[in-house]
Coordinates of C-alpha atoms and ligand atoms in Angstrom, one line a residue:
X1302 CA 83.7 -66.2 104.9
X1303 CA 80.1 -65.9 105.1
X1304 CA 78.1 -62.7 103.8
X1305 CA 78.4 -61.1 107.1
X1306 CA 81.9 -60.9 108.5
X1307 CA 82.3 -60.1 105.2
X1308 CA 80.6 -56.7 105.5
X1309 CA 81.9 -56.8 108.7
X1310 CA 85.2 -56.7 107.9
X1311 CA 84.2 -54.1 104.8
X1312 CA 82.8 -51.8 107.1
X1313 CA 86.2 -52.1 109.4
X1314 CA 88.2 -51.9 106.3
X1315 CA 86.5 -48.0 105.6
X1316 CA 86.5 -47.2 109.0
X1317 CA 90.3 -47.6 109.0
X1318 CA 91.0 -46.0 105.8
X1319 CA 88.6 -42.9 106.9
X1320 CA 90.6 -42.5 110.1
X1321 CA 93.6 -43.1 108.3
X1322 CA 93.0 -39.9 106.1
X1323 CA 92.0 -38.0 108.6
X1324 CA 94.6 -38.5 111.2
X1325 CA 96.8 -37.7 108.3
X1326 CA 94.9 -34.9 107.2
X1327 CA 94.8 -33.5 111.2
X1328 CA 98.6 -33.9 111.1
X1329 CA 99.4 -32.0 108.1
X1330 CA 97.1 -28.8 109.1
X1331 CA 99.3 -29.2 112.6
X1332 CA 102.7 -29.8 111.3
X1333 CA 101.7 -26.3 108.8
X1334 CA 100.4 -24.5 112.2
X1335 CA 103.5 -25.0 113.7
X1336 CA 106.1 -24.4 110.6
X1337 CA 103.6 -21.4 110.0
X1338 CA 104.2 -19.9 113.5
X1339 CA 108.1 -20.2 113.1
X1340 CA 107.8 -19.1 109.7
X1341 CA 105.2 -16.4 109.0
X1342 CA 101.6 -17.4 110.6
X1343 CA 100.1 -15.8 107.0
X1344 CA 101.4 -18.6 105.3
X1345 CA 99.8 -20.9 106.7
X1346 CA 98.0 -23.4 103.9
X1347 CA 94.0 -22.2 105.0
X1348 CA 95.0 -18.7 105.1
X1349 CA 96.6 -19.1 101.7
X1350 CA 94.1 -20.8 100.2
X1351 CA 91.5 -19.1 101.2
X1352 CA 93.3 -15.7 100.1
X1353 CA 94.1 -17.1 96.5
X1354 CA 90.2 -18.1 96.5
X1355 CA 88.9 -14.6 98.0
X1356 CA 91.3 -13.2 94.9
X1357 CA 89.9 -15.0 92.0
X1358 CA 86.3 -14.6 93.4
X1359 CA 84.4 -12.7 90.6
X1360 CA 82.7 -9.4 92.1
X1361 CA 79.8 -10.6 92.2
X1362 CA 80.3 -14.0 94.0
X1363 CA 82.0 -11.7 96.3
X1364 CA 78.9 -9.3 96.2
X1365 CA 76.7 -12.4 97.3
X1366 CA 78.8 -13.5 99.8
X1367 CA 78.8 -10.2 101.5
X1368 CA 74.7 -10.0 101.3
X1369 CA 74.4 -13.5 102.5
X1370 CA 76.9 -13.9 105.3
X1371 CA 78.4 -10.5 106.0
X1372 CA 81.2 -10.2 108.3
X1373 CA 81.3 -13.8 108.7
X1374 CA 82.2 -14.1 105.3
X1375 CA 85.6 -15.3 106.2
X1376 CA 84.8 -17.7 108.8
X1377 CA 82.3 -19.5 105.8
X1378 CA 85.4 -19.8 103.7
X1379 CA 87.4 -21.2 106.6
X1380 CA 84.9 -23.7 107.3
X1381 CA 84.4 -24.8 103.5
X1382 CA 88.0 -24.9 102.9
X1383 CA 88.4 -27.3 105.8
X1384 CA 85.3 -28.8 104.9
X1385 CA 86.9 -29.9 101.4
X1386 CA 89.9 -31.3 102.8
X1387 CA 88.2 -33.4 105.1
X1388 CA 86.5 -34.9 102.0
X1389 CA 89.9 -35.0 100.2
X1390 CA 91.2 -36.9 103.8
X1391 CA 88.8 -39.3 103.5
X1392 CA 88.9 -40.0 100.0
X1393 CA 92.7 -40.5 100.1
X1394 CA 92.5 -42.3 103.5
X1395 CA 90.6 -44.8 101.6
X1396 CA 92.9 -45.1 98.5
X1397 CA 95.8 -45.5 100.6
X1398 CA 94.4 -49.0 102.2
X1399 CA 94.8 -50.8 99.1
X1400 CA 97.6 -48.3 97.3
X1401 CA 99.8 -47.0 100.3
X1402 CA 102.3 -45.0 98.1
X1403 CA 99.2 -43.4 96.2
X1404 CA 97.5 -42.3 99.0
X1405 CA 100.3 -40.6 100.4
X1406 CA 101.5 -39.3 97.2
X1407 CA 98.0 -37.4 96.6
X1408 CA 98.7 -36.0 100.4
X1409 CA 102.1 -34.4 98.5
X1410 CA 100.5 -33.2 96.4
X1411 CA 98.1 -31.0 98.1
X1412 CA 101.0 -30.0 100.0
X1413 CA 102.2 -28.2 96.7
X1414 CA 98.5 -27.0 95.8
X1415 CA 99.5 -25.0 99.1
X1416 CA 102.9 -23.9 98.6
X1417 CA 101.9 -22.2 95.2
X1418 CA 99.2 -20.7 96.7
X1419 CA 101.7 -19.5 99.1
X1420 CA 104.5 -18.6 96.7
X1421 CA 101.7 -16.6 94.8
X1422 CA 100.4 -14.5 97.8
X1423 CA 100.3 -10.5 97.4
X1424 CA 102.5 -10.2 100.9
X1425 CA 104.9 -13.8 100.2
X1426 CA 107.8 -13.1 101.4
X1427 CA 110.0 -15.7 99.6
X1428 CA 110.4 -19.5 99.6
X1429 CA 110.2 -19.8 103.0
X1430 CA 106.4 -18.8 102.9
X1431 CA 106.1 -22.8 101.3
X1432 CA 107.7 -24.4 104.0
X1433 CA 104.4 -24.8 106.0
X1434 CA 102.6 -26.7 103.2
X1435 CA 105.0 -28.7 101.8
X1436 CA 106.4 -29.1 105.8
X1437 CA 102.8 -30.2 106.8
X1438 CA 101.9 -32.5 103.4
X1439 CA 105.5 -35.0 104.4
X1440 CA 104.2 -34.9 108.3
X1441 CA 100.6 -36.1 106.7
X1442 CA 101.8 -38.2 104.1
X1443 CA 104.1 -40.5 106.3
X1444 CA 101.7 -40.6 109.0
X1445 CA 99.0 -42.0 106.3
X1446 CA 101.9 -44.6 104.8
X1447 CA 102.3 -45.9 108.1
X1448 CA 98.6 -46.0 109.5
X1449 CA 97.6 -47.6 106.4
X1450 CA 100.6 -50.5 106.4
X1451 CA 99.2 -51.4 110.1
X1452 CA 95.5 -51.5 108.8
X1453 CA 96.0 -55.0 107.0
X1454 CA 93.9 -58.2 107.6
X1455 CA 95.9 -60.4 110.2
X1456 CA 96.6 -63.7 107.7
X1457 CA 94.4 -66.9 109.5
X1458 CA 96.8 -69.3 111.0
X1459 CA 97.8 -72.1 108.6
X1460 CA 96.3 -74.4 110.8
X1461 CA 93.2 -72.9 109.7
X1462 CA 92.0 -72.0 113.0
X1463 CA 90.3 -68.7 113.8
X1464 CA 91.9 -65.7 112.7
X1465 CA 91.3 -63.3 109.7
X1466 CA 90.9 -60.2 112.3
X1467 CA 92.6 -56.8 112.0
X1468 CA 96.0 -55.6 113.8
X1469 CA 94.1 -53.5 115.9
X1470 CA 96.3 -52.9 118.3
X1471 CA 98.8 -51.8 115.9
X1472 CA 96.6 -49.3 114.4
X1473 CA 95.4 -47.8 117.8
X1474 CA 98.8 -47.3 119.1
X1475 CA 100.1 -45.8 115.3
X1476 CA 97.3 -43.7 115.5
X1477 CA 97.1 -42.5 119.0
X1478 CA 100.5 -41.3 119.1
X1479 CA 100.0 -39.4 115.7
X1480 CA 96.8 -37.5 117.5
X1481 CA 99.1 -36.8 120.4
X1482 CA 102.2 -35.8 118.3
X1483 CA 100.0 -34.0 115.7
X1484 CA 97.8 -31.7 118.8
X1485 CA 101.6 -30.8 120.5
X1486 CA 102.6 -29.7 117.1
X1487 CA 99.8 -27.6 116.8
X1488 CA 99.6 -26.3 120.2
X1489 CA 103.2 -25.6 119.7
X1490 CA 102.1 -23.7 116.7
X1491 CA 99.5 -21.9 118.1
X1492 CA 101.7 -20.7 120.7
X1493 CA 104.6 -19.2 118.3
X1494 CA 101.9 -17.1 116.5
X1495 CA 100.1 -16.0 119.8
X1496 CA 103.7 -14.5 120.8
X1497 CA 104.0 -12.7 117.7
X1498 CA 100.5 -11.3 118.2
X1499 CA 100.9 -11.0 121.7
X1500 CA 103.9 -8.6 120.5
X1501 CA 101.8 -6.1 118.5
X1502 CA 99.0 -6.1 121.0
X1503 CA 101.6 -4.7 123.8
X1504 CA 102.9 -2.3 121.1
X1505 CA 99.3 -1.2 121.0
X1506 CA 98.7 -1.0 124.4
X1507 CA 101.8 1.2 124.7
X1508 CA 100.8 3.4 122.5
X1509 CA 99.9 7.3 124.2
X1510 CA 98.1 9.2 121.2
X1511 CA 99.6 13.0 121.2
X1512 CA 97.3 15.6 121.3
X1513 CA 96.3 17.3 117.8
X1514 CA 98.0 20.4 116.5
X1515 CA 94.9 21.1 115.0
X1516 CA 91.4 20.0 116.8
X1517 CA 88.2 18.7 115.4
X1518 CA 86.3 22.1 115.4
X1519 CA 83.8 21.6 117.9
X1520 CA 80.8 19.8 117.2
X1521 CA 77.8 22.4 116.8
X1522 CA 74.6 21.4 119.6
X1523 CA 72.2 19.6 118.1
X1524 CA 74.2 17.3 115.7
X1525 CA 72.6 14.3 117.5
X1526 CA 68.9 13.8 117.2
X1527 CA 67.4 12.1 119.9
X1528 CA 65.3 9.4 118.0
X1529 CA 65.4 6.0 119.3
X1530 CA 66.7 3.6 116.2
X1531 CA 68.6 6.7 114.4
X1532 CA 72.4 5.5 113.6
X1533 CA 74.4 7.7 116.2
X1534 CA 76.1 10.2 114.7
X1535 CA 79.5 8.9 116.3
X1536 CA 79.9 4.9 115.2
X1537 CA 81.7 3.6 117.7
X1538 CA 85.3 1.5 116.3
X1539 CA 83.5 -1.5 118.0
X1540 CA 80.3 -1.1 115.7
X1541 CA 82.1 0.5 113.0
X1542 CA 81.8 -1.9 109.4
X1543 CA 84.3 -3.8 108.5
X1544 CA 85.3 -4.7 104.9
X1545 CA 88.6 -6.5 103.8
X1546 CA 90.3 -9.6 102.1
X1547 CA 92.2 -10.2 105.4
X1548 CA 91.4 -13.9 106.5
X1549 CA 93.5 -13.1 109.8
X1550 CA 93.4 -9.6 110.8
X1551 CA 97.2 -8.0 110.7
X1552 CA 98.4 -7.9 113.9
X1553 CA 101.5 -5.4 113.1
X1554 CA 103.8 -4.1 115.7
X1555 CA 104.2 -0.6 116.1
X1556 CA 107.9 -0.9 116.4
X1557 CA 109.2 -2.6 113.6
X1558 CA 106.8 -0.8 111.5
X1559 CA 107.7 1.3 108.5
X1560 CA 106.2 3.7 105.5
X1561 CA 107.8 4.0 102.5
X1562 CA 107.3 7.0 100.1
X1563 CA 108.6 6.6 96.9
X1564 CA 108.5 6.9 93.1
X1565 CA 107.7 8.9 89.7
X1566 CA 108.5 12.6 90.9
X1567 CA 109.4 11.8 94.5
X1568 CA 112.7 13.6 94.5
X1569 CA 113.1 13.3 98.6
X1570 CA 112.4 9.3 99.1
X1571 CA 111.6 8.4 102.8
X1572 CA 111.3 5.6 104.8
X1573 CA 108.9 6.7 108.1
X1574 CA 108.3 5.3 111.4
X1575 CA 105.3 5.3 114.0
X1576 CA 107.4 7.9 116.3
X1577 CA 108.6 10.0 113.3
X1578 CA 105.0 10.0 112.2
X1579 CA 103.3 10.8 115.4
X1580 CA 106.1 13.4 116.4
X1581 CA 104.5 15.8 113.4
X1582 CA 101.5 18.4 113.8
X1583 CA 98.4 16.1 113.7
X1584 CA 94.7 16.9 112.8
X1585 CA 91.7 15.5 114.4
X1586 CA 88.7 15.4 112.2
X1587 CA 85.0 13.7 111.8
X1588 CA 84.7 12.0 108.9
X1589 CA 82.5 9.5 107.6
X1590 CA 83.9 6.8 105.6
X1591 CA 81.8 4.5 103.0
X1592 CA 82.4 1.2 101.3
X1593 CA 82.0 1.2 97.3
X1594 CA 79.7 -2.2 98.2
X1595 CA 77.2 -0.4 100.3
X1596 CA 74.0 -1.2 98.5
X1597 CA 71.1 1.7 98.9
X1598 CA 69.9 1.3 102.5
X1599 CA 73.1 -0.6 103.4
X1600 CA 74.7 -1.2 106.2
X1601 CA 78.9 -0.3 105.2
X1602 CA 79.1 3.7 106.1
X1603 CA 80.3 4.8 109.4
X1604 CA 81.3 7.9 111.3
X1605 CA 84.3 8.5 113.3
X1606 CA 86.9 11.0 114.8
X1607 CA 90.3 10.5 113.5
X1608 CA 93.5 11.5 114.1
X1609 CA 96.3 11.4 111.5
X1610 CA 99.1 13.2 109.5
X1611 CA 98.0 15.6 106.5
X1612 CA 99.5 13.6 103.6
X1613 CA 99.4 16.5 101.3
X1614 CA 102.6 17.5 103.8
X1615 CA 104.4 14.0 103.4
X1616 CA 103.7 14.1 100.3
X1617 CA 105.5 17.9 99.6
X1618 CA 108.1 17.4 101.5
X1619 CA 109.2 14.2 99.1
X1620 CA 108.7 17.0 96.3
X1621 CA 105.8 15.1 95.0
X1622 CA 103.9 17.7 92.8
X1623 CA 99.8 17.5 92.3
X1624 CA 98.9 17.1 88.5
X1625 CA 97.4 20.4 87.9
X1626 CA 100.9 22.2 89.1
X1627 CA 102.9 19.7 86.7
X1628 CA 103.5 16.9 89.0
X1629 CA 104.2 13.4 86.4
X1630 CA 102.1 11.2 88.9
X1631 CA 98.7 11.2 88.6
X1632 CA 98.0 8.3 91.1
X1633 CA 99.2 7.5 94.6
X1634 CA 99.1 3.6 95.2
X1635 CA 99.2 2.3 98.8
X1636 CA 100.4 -1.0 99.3
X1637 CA 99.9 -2.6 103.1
X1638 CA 101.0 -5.2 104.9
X1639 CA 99.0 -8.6 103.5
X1640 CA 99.4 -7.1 100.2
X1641 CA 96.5 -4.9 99.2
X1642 CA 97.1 -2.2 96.7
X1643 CA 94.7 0.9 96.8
X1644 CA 95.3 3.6 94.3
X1645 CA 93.8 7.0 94.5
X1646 CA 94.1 10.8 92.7
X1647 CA 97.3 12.4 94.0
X1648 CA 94.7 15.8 92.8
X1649 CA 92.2 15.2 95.2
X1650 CA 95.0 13.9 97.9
X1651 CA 96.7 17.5 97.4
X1652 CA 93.3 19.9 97.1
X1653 CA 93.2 20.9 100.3
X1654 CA 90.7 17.9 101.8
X1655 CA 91.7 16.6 105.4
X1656 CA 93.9 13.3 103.5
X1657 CA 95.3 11.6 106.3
X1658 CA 97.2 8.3 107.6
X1659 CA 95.4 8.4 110.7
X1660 CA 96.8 6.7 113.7
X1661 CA 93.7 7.4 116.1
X1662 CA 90.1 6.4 115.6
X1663 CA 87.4 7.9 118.4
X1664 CA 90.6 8.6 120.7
X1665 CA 92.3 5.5 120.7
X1666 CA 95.0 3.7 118.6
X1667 CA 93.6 2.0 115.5
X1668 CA 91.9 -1.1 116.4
X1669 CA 93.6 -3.9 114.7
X1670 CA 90.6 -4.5 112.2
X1671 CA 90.5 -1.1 111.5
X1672 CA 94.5 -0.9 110.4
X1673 CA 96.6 -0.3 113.2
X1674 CA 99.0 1.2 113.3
X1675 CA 98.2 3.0 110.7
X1676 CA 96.1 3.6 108.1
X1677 CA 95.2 6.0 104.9
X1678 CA 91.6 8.2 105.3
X1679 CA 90.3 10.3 102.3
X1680 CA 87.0 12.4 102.6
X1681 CA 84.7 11.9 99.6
X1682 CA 86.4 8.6 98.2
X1683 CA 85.2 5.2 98.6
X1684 CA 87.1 3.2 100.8
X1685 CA 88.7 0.8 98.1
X1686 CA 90.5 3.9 96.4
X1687 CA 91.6 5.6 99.5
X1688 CA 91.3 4.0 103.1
X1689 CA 94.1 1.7 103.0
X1690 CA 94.6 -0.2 105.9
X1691 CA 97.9 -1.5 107.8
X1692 CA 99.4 0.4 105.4
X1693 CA 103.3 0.2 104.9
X1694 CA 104.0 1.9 101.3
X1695 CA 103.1 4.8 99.5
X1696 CA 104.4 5.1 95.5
X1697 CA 103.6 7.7 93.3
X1698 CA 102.8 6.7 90.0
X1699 CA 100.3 7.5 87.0
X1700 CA 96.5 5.6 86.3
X1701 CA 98.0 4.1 83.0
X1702 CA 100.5 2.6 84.4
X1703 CA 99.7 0.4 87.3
X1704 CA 96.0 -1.2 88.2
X1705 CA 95.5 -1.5 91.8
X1706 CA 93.6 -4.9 93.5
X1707 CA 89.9 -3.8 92.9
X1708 CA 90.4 -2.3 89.7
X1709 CA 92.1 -5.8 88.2
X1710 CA 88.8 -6.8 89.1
X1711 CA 86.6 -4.5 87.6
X1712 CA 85.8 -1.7 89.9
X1713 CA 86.4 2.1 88.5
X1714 CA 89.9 3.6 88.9
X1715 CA 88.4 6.8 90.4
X1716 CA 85.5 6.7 92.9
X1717 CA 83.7 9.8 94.5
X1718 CA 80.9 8.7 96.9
X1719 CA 77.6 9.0 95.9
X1720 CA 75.2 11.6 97.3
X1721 CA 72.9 9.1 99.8
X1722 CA 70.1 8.6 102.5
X1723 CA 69.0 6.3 104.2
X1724 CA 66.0 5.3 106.6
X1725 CA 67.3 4.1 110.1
X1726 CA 63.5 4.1 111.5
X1727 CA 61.0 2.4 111.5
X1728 CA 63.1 -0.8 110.0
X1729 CA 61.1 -2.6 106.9
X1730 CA 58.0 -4.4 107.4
X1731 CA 57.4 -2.4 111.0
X1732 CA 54.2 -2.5 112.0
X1733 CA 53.8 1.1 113.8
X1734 CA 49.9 2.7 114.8
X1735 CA 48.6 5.0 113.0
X1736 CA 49.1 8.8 114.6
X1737 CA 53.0 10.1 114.6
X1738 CA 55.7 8.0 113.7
X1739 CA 59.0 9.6 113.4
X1740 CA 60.8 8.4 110.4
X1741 CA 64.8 9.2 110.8
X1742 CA 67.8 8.1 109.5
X1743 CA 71.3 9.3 108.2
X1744 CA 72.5 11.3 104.6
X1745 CA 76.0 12.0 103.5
X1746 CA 77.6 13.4 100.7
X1747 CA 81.3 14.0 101.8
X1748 CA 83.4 16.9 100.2
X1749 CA 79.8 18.3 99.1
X1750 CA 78.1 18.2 102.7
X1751 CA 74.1 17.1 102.6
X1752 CA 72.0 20.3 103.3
X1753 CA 68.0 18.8 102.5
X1754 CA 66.5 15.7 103.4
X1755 CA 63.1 14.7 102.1
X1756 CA 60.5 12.2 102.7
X1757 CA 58.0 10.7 100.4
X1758 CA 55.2 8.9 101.9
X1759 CA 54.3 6.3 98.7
X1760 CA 53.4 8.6 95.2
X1761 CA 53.1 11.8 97.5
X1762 CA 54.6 14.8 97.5
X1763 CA 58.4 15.4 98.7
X1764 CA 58.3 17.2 102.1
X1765 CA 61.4 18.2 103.7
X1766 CA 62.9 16.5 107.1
X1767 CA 63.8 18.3 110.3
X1768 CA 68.2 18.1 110.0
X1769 CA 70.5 17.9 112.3
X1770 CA 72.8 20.8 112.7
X1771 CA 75.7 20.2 110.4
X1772 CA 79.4 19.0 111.4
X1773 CA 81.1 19.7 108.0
X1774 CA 80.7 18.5 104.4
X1775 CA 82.6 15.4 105.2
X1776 CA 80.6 14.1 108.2
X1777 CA 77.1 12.7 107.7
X1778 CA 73.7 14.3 108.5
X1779 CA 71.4 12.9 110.8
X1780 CA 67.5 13.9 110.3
X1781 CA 64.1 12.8 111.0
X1782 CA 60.5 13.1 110.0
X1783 CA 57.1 13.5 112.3
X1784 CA 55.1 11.3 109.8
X1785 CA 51.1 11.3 110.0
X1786 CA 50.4 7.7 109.5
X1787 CA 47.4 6.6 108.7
X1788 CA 46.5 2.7 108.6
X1789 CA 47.6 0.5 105.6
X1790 CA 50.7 -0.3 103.8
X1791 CA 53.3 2.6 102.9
X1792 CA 55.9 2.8 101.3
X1793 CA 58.2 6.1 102.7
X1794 CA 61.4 6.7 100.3
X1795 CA 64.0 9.3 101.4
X1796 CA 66.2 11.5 99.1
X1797 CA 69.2 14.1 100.1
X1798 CA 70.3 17.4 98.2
X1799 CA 74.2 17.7 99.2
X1800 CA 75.7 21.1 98.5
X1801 CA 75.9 22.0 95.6
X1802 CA 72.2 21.7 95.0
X1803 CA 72.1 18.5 93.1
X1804 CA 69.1 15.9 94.2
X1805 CA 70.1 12.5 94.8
X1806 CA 69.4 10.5 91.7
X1807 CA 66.6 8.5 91.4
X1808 CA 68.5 6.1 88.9
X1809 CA 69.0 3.1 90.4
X1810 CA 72.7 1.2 89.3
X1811 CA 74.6 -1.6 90.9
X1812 CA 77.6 -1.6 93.4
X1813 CA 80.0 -2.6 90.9
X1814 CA 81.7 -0.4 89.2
X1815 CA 81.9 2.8 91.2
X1816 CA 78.8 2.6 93.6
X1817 CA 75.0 2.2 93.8
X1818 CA 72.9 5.1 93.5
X1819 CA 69.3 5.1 93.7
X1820 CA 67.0 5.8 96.9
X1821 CA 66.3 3.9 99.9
X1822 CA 62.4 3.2 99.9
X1823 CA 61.1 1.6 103.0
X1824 CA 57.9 -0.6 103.5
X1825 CA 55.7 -0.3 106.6
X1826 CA 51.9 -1.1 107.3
X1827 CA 50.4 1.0 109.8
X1828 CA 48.1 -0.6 112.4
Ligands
MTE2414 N1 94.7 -3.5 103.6 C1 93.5 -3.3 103.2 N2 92.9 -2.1 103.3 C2 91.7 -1.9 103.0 C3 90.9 -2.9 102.4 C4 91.4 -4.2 102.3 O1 90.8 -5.1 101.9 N3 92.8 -4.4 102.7 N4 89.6 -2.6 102.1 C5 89.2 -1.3 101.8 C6 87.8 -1.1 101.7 S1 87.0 -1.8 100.4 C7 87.1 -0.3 102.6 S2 85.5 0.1 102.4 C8 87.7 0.2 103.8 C9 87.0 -0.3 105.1 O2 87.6 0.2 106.2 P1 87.1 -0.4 107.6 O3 87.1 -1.9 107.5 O4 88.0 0.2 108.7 O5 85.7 0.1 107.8 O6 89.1 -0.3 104.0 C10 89.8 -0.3 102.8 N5 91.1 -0.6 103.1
MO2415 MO1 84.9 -1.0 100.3

């Protein structure tokens, strides 16, 4: 042979082994699709994967990650996950041109990789949540055994005429039936878990909202400032934050659904459905709900209307008693449908606050990302130890005997929010003219209500903001200052009193463990 068909014939030889492995790797994913959408679509091997990764992802990996690609932070996983087994495809692809039974044996074995990872998700539901790994890694690993025995060197004719080429045709037609078998199964797939979701979306769609026994009280005039850039004081669900370790949101149907309350002191144990829920006396309050990974000046706090059950009721009527009157439980943990466990106080739960599993969010149903069909809402708690979404159990049970999913991983067990502020307008680095500039923004202090705002234009003295008229000690507060600007850089930093007359601290402390504090400073150079 001389030195070129040589590489010639090298450069065929890793062609065919890198479309080997990843036609194999293509089938697997497919072949999992499809098992996955007869099976349970949350066991599928990415969304498995990518859960047991989001679950062992230190706090503050999972910090960064919210920083650097916020909501998106899921599809990045995705991606990367796929990204390594394409890698893994193409190594194995190549292996399996000169060791057939290795090549397809590694493909086996990633197949079991992603039935454990199954088998060890929160929400499994037994063995049959391994099916679509170890289902897909066969369907990949025979495909990959036979591409590979067609991608051999044609012998040269013993006459020793020309010869020495590649069964090409042999290849083309193995592969080209796998792509087409491989993309039906997947289709196929995709289809099965559409219908499912297409299922809860009608049960949404269905749903008619009963009016509230008990009304929001009616929002006082002037609780909406009319500064352009403010936050409005009503987030709509659409532009309302959106934290979870969901890779796929939930899509539950409303029909099949069920809450369980049980456990330590729950002498009435009850199993609850949507109708049963929704035909009780509901409230309808505005309350602003924060995440415990809001850093100062972020962007994970949101206002809404919400419409729910009082829990302190469901909770009574299973006999559950509160601490302080003798109750053995000190801590409610609710469990939801992809496994999440949220504890929270059953003291503060019972005190009288508006605790609710809200069913309505700004008049509607729950959106999907937001919990439907129902979720838990407590004022004054950070969402990780309260606002349990797509939430299908409720047990009662004491602090020292049971660590709920954030706390395993270092957060506090108990979480009030932090007194905070935060400047909407102008946004860093503006560049506004000197004369008025009308610095606004939002404050909240929920359970203790905000009732000062004040501005600091760089080492100068506190001056209070205009408020907006007040909802209730569980909303937030908008407000806004006519700021004398005068050219150069400045720095304005904003600070709230909430209502028991403490200042916000100045102190300045990490997300992790129970929330930052600090205040939200703002640079601006005025033209
Ligand atoms: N099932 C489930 N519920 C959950 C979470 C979650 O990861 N899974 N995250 C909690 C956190 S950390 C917050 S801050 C709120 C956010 O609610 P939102 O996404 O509706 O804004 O939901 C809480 N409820
Ligand atoms: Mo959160």
């Amino acid at each position: 042979m001389t030195g070129v068909s040589s590489f010639r014939s090298k450069l065929v030889r890793v062609t065919l082994g890198a479309s080997a492995g990843l036609l194999a790797g293509f089938t697997a994913l497919a072949v999992a699709e499809l098992v996955a959408g007869l099976v349970r679509p949350a066991a599928g091997p990415v969304t498995v994967v990518g859960g047991a990764v989001i679950d062992r992802t230190p706090a503050a990996v999972k910090d960064f990650a919210i920083r650097a690609f916020g909501e998106n932070d899921k599809t990045v996983l995705r991606l990367g996950i796929l990204a390594v087994l394409a890698l893994v495809a193409l190594a194995l692809g190549t292996l399996a041109l000169s060791h057939r039974r290795a090549g397809a044996a590694g493909v086996l074995l990633f197949g079991i990789v992603g039935a454990t990872a199954a088998l060890g998700r929160p929400d499994s539901t037994g063995t049959g949540d391994a099916l679509p790994s170890l289902a897909g890694a066969l369907a990949g690993a025979l495909v990959l055994y036979v591409l590979a025995s067609r991608a051999v060197p044609v012998p040269a004719p013993a006459d020793g005429g020309a010869g020495g080429g590649w069964n090409r045709r042999g290849f083309l037609t193995a592969a080209g039936v796998t792509v087409v078998a491989a993309a039906s199964a997947g289709g196929l797939g995709r289809f099965f878990t559409g219908r499912r979701a297409r299922g809860a979306v009608a049960s949404r769609e269905a749903l008619v909202l009963p009016a509230p026994a008990s009304p929001a009280p009616a929002l006082p005039a002037g609780v909406r400032l009319k500064v352009p850039g403010i936050t409005p004081f009503t987030t709509p669900a659409s532009r309302f934050y959106r934290v979870d370790t969901a890779l796929t949101v939930p899509k539950v149907d409303a029909g099949t659904w069920r809450l369980r309350i049980h456990g330590e002191g729950v002498t009435r144990p009850r199993t609850y459905t949507l109708d049963q829920l929704l035909a009780r006396p509901l409230i309808e309050r505005d309350i602003t709900l924060t995440c415990v990974s809001n850093e100062v000046g972020g962007p994970y706090v949101g206002n809404a209307r919400w419409l729910g059950v009082p829990l302190a009721d469901l909770l009574e009527e299973a006999g559950v008693l509160p601490p302080s009157r003798g109750g053995r439980a000190d801590q409610l943990v609710a469990r939801s449908v992809d496994g999440m466990t949220l504890g929270s106080p059953v003291e503060d739960l019972m005190d009288g606050r508006d605790a609710m599993l809200a069913v309505g969010m700004n008049g509607e149903p729950l959106p999907f990302e937001h919990g439907f069909p129902v979720r838990m809402l407590v004022p004054g708690l950070y969402g990780y130890v309260s606002a349990c979404k797509w939430i299908t159990g409720i047990e009662l049970t004491a602090f020292d005997a049971y660590d709920p999913y954030w706390v395993r991983r270092g957060w506090a067990r108990e979480a009030p929010v932090k007194t905070q502020s935060r400047i909407d307008t102008p946004k860093p680095f503006a560049r506004p003219a000197a004369g008025t500039v009308v610095v606004a923004g939002v404050a909240w202090a929920q359970r203790r209500g905000v009732t000062r705002v004040q501005i600091r234009v760089d080492d100068g003295p506190w001056r209070d903001a205009d408020l907006a008229a007040r909802a209730g000690v569980d909303t937030w507060r908008q407000w806004s200052y006519r700021w004398d600007a005068t050219p150069g850089g400045h720095t304005l930093t904003v600070r709230a009193t909430d209502g028991t007359g403490r200042v916000q601290t100045e102190r300045r402390t990490r997300t992790v463990p129970d929330g930052a504090s600090g205040r939200h400073g703002v640079f601006v150079t005025v033209t």
